[in-house]
mmCIF file of C-alpha atoms in Angstrom:
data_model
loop_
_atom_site.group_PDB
_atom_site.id
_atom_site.type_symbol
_atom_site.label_atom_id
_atom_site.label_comp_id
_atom_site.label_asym_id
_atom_site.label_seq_id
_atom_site.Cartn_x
_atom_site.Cartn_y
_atom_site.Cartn_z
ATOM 1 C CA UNK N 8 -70.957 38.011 -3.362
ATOM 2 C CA UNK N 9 -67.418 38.584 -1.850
ATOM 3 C CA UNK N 10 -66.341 41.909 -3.205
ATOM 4 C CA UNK N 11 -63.073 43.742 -2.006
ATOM 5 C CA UNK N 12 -65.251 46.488 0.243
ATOM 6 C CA UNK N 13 -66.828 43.673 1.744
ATOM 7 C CA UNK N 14 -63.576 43.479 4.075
ATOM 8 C CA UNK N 15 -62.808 45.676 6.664
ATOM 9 C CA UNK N 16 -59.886 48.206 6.396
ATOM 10 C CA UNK N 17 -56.573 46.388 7.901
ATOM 11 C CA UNK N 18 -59.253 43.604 8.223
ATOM 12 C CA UNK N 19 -57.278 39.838 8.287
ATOM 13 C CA UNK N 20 -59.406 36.902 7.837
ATOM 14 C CA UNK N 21 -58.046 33.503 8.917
ATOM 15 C CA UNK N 22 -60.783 30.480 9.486
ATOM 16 C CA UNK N 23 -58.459 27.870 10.119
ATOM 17 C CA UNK N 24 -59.816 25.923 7.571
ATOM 18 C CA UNK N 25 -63.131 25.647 9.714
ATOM 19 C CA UNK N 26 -66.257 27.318 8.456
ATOM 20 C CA UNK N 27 -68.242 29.086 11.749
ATOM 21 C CA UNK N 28 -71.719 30.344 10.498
ATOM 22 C CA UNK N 29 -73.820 32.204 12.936
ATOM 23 C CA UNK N 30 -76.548 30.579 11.735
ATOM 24 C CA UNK N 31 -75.555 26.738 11.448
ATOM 25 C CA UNK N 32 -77.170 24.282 9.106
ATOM 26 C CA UNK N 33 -78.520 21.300 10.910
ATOM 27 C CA UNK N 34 -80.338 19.027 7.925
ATOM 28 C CA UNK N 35 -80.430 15.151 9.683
ATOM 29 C CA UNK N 36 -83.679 14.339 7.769
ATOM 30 C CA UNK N 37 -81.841 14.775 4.706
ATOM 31 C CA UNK N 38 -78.569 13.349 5.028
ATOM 32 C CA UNK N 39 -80.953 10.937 6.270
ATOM 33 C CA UNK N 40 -82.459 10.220 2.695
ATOM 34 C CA UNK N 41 -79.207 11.142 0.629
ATOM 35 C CA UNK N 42 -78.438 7.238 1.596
ATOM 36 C CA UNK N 43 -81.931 6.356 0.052
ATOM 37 C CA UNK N 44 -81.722 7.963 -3.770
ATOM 38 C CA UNK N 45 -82.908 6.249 -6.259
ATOM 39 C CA UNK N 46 -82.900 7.373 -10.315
ATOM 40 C CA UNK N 47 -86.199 9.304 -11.277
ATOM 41 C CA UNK N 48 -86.873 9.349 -14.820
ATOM 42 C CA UNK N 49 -89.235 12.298 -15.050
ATOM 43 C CA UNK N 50 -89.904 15.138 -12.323
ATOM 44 C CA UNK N 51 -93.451 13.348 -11.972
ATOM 45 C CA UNK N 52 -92.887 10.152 -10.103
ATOM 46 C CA UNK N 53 -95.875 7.627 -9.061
ATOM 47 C CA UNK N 54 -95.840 4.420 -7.133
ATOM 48 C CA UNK N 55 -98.576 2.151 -6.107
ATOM 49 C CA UNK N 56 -99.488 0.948 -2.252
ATOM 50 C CA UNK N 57 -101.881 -2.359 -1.150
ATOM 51 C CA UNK N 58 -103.795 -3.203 1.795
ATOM 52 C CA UNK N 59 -104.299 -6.600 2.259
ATOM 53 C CA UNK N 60 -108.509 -7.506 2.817
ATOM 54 C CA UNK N 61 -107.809 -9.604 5.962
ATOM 55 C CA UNK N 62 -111.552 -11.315 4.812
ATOM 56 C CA UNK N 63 -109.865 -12.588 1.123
ATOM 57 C CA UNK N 64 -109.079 -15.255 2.890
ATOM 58 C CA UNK N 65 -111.414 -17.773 4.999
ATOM 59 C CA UNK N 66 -112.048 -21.132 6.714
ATOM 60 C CA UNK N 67 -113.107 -23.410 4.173
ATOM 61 C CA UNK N 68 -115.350 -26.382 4.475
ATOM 62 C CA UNK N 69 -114.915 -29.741 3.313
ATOM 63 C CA UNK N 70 -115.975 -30.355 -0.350
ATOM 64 C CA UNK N 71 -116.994 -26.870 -0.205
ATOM 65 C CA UNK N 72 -117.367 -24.081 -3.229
ATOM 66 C CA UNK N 73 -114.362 -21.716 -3.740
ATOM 67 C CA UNK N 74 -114.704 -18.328 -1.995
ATOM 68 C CA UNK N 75 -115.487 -15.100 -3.780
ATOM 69 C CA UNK N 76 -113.223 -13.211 -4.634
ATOM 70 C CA UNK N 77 -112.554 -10.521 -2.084
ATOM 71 C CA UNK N 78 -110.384 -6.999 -3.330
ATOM 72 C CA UNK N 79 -107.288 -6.045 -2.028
ATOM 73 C CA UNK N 80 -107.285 -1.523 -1.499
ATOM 74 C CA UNK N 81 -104.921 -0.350 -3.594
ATOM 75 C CA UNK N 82 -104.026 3.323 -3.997
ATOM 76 C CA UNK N 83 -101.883 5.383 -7.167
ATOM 77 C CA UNK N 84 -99.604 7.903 -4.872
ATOM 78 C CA UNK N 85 -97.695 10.818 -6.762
ATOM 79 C CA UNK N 86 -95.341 13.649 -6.008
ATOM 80 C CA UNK N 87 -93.100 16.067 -7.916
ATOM 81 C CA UNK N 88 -89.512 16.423 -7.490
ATOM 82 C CA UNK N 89 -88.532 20.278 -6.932
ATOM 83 C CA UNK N 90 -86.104 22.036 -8.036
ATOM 84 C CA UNK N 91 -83.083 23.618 -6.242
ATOM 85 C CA UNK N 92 -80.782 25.961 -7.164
ATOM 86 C CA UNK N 93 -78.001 28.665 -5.878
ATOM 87 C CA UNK N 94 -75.247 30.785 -7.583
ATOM 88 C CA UNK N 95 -72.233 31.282 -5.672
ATOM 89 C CA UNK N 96 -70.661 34.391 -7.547
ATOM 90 C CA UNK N 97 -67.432 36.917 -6.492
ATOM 91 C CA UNK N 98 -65.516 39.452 -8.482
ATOM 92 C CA UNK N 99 -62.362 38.781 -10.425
ATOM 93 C CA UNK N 100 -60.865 41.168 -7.517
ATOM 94 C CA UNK N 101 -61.863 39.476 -4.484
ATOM 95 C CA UNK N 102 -60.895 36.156 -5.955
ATOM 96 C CA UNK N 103 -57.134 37.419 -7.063
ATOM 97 C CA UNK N 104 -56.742 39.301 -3.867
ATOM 98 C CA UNK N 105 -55.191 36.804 -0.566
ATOM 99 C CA UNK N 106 -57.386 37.039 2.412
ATOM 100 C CA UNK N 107 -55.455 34.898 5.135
ATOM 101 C CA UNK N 108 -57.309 31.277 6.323
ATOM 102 C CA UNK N 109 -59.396 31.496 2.500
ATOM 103 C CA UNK N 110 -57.387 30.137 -0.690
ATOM 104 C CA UNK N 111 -59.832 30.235 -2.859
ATOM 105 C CA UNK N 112 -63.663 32.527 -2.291
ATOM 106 C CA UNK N 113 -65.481 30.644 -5.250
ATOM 107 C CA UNK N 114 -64.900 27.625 -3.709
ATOM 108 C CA UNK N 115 -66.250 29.265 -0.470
ATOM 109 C CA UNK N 116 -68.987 30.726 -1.790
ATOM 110 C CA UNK N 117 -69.570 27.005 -3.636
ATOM 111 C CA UNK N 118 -69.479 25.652 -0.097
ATOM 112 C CA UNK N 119 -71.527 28.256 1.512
ATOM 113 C CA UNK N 120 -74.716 27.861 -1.297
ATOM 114 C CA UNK N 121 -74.461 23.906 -1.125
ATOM 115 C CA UNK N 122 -75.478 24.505 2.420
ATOM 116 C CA UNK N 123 -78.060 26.803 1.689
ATOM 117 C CA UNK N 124 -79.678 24.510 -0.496
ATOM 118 C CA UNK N 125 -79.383 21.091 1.608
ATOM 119 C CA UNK N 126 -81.058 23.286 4.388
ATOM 120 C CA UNK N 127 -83.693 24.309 1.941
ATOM 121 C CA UNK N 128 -84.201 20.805 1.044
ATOM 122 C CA UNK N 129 -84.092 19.700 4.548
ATOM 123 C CA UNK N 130 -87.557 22.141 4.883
ATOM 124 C CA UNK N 131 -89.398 20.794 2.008
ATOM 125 C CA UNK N 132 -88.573 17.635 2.652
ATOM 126 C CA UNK N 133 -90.553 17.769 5.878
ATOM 127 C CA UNK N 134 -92.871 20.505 5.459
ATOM 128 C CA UNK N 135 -93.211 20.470 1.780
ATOM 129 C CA UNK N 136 -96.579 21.273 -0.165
ATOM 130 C CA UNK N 137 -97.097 19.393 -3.523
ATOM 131 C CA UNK N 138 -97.828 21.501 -6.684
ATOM 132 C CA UNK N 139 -97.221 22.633 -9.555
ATOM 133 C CA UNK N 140 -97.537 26.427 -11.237
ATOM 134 C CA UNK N 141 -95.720 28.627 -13.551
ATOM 135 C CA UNK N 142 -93.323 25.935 -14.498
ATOM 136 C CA UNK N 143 -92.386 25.386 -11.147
ATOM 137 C CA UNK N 144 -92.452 22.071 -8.994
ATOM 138 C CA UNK N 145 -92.835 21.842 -5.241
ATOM 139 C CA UNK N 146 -92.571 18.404 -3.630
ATOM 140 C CA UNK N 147 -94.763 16.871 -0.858
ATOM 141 C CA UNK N 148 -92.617 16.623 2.579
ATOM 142 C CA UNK N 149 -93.496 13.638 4.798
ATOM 143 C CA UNK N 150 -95.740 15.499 7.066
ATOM 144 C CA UNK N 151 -98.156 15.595 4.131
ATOM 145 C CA UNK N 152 -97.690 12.397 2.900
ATOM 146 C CA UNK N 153 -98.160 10.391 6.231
ATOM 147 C CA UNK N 154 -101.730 8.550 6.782
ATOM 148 C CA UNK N 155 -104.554 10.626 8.404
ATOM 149 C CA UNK N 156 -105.197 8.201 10.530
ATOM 150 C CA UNK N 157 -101.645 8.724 11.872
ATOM 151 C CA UNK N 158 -101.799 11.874 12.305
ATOM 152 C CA UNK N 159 -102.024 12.140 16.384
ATOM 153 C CA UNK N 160 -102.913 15.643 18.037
ATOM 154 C CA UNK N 161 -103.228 16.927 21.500
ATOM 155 C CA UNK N 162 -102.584 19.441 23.815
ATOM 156 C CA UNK N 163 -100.398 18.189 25.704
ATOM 157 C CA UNK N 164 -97.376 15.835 24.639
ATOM 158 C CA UNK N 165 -96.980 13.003 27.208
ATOM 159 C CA UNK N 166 -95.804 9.556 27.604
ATOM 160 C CA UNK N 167 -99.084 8.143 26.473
ATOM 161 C CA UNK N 168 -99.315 10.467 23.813
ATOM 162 C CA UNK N 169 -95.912 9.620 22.422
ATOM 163 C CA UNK N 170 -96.656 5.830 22.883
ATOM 164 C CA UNK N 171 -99.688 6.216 21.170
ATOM 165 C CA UNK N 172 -97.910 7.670 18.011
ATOM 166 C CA UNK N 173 -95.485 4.629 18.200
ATOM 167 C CA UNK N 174 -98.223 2.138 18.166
ATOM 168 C CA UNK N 175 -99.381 3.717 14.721
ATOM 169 C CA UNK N 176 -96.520 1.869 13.286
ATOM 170 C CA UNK N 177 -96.726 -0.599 15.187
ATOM 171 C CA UNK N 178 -100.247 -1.808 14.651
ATOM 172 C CA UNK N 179 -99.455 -1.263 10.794
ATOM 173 C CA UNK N 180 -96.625 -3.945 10.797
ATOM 174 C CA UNK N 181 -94.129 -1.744 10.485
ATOM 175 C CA UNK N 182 -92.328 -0.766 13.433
ATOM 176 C CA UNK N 183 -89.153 -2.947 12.887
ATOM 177 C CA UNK N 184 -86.960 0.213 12.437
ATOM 178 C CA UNK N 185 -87.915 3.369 14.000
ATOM 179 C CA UNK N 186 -86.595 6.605 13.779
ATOM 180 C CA UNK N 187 -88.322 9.809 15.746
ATOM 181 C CA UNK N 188 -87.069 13.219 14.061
ATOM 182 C CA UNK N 189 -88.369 16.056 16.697
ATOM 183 C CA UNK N 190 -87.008 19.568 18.298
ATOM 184 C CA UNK N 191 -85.217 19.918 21.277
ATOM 185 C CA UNK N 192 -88.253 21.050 22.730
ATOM 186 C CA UNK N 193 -89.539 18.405 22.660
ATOM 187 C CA UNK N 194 -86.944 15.930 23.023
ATOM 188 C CA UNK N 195 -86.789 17.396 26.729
ATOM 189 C CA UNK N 196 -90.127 16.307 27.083
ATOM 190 C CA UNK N 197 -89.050 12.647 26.297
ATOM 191 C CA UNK N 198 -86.595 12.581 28.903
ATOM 192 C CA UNK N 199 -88.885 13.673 31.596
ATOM 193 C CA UNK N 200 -90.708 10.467 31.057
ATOM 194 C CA UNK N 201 -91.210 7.594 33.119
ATOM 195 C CA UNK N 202 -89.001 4.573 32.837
ATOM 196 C CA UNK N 203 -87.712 6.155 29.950
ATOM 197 C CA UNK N 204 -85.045 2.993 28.967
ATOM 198 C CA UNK N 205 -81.458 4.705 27.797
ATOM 199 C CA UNK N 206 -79.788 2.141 25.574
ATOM 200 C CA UNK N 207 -77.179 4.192 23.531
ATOM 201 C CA UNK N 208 -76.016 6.753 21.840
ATOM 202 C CA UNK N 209 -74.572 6.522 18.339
ATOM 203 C CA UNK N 210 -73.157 8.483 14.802
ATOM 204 C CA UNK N 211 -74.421 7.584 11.397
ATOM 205 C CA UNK N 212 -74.456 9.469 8.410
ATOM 206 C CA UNK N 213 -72.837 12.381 10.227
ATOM 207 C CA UNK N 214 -75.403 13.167 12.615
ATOM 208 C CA UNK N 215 -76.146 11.613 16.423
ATOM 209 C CA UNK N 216 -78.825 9.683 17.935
ATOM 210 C CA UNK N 217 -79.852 8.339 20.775
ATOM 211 C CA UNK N 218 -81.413 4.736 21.124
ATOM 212 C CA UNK N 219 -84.287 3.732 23.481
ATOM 213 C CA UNK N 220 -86.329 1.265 24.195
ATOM 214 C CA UNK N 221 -90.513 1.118 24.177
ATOM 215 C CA UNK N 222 -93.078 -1.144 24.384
ATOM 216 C CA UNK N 223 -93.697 -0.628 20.580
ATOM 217 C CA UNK N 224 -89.900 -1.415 20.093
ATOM 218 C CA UNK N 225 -86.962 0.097 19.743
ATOM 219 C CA UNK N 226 -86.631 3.748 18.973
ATOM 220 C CA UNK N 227 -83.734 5.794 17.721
ATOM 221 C CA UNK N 228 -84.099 10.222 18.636
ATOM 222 C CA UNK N 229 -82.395 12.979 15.885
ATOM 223 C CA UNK N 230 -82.948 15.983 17.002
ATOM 224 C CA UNK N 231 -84.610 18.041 14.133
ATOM 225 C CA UNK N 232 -85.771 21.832 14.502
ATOM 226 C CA UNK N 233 -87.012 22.120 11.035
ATOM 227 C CA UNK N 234 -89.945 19.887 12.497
ATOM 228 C CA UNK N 235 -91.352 22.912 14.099
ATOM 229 C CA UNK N 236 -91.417 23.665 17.535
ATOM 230 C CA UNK N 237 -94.844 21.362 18.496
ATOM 231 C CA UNK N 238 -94.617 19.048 16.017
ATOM 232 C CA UNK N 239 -92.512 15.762 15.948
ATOM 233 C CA UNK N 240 -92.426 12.623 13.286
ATOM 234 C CA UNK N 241 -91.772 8.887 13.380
ATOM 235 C CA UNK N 242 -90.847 6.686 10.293
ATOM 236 C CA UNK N 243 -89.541 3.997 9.646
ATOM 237 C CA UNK N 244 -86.420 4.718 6.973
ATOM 238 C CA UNK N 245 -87.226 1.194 4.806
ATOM 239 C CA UNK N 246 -90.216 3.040 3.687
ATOM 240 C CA UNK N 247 -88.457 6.364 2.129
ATOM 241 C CA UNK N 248 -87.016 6.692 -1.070
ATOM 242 C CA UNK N 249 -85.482 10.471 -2.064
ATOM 243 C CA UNK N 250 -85.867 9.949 -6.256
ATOM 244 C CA UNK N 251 -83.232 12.349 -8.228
ATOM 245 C CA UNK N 252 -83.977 13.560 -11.516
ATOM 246 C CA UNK N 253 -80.980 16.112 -11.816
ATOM 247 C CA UNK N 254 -77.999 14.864 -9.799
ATOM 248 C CA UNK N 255 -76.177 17.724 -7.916
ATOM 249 C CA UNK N 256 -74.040 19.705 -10.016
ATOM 250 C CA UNK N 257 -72.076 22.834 -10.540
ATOM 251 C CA UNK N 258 -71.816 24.901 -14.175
ATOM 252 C CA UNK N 259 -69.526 27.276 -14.480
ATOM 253 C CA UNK N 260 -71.113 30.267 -15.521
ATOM 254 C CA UNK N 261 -69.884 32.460 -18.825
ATOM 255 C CA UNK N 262 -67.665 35.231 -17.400
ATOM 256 C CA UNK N 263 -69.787 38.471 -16.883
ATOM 257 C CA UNK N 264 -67.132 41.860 -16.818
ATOM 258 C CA UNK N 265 -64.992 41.143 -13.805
ATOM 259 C CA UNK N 266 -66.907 38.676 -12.110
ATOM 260 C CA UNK N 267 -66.607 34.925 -11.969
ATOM 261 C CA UNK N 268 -70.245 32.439 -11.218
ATOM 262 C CA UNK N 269 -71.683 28.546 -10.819
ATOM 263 C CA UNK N 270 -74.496 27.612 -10.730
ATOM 264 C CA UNK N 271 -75.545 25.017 -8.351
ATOM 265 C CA UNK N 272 -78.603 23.123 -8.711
ATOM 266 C CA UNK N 273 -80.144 19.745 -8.168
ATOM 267 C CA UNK N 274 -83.798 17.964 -8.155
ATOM 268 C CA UNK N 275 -84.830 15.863 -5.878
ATOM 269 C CA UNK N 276 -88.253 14.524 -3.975
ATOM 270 C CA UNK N 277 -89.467 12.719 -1.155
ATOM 271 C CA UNK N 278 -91.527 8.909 -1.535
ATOM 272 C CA UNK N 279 -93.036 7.536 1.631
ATOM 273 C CA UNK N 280 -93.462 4.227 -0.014
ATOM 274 C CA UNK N 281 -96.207 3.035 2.779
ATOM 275 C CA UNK N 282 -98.077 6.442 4.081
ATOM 276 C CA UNK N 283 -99.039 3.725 7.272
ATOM 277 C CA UNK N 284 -95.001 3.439 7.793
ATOM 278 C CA UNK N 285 -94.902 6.778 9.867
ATOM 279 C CA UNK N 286 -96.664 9.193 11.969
ATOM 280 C CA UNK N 287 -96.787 12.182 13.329
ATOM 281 C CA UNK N 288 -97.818 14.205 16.904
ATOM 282 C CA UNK N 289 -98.646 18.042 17.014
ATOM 283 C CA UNK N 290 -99.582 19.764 19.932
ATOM 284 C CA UNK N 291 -102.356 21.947 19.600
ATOM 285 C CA UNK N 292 -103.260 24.853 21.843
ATOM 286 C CA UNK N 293 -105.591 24.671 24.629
#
C-alpha cells in the first residue's frame, strides 16, 4: 500500500510512464493460453478422451461373419478451476498527493497486482496440484496432467534425450504444432547440439520464440523459468483449453477511513484435452 512515508524525504519519483520491477514478471505459458479461453460453467469442469483399438478393425473374408465388436479406451478427465485474487489498496493521502512520472497510484497499484496474479497463474498453470479443501480450489498444471508414459527422465539432458521427448508426440499423432516451454538453462543446452537447424525467430502474443527444425518436425523454443531449473515441457497448443468461470475483474471496494481498495480477482484452469498431446523431460541427479 502506497502511503505518504513510503517516499523518501525530498524524494521525486518520475517512471516515464515505464514500469521497472526488480523482479520482472515473465508468464509466456499463460499469455500462451489467454488466446485459448473458453466459458466454464461450474469451477468443476470434465471432458472425455478416446483411444482408438487399432484391432476394431480387420481384414475380412469373403462371405464372411461380421467381426466382434472390439472397445475403443475411453477415459472421464477432471480439474478445478482456482481462484485468484489481489487487492491493490493506498490511502486517500498518497492518492491526492502528486508524485512526478505517477498520475494516478490506484491505478498503479491495479497494474502492479494484475501482474502478481498472471505470474501466480503462470505457476499453477504449470506446476499446479489438483484439489480441493476448505472451500478452496487448486487446479492441475500441465506437468500433472501429461501421460506417464510421456513423462521422460534422465540424468543427463542430450540431443537424444530431447529427441526422444519429441517423438512422444510424435508417435501419438500429434506433433503437427509443437511448442517446447523450458529455462534458459536449459535452452543453452539445446544450442550446444548437433546440427541443431536455426529457422527463425518470431513475436506472438507478446512473447519471442525461436523456430527449429527436428526429425519429429518442427519445433518452436519460449523460454520459461517457472518450468524449474531441470525440467522442460512440449505440447502441442491445439490440445489446451484455459476454461474461465469468473472473467477478470476489478470491484471497487467500500471506502474504509482514509483509504481507497479493488479487488482483483479471476478463475481460471488448465485442460490438456489429449494427456498424449505433450510431454515432459526432467533431469534427475546422478
Amino acid at each position: 500500500m502506497f502511503t505518504h512515508n513510503q517516499f523518501l524525504e525530498g524524494q521525486s519519483v518520475d517512471l516515464k510512464d515505464v514500469l521497472i520491477q526488480t523482479t520482472p514478471v515473465v508468464t509466456p505459458f499463460t499469455t500462451f493460453l489467454l488466446s485459448k479461453t473458453t466459458r466454464a460453467t461450474a469451477p468443476q469442469v470434465s471432458w472425455i478422451t478416446e483411444e482408438i483399438n487399432l484391432d476394431s478393425a480387420v481384414t475380412q473374408s469373403e462371405g464372411g461373419d461380421a467381426p466382434a465388436y472390439v472397445d475403443d479406451s475411453s477415459a472421464i478427465n477432471d480439474n478445478y478451476l482456482e481462484i485468484f485474487g489481489a487487492t491493490a489498496t493506498v490511502s486517500n493521502t498518497a492518492q491526492a498527493s502528486d508524485a512526478t512520472g505517477i498520475n494516478d497510484l490506484l491505478a498503479k497499484q491495479v497494474a502492479n497486482k494484475t501482474k502478481a496474479i498472471k505470474n501466480r497463474i503462470e505457476d499453477k498453470m504449470i506446476n499446479g496440484a489438483k484439489g480441493f479443501s476448505n472451500g478452496t480450489y487448486t487446479t492441475n498444471g500441465i506437468l500433472e496432467q501429461i501421460h506417464p508414459d510421456h513423462k521422460v527422465t534422465g540424468s543427463t539432458f542430450d540431443k537424444k534425450a530431447f529427441e526422444e521427448t519429441l517423438s512422444a508426440l510424435y508417435h501419438a499423432g500429434v506433433n503437427d504444432s509443437m511448442t517446447v516451454f523450458l529455462p534458459a538453462s536449459m535452452k543453452i543446452m539445446v544450442n550446444e547440439f548437433e546440427d541443431v537447424v536455426y529457422m527463425a525467430r518470431d513475436n506472438a502474443l507478446g512473447f519471442d520464440s525461436e523456430l527449429f527444425a527436428s526429425v519429429y518436425g518442427q519445433v518452436r523454443f519460449v523460454l520459461s523459468e517457472k518450468v524449474g531449473a531441470n525440467k522442460l515441457f512440449v505440447v502441442n497448443g491445439d490440445y489446451l483449453e484455459m476454461p474461465t468461470l469468473i472473467p477478470f475483474t476489478g470491484t471497487p471496494q467500500p471506502v474504509s477511513g482514509s483509504k481507497r481498495s479493488v479487488y482483483l480477482e479471476t478463475q481460471v484452469g488448465l485442460k490438456l484435452l489429449n494427456p498424449k498431446a505433450a510431454a515432459s523431460f526432467e533431469i534427475t541427479e546422478q
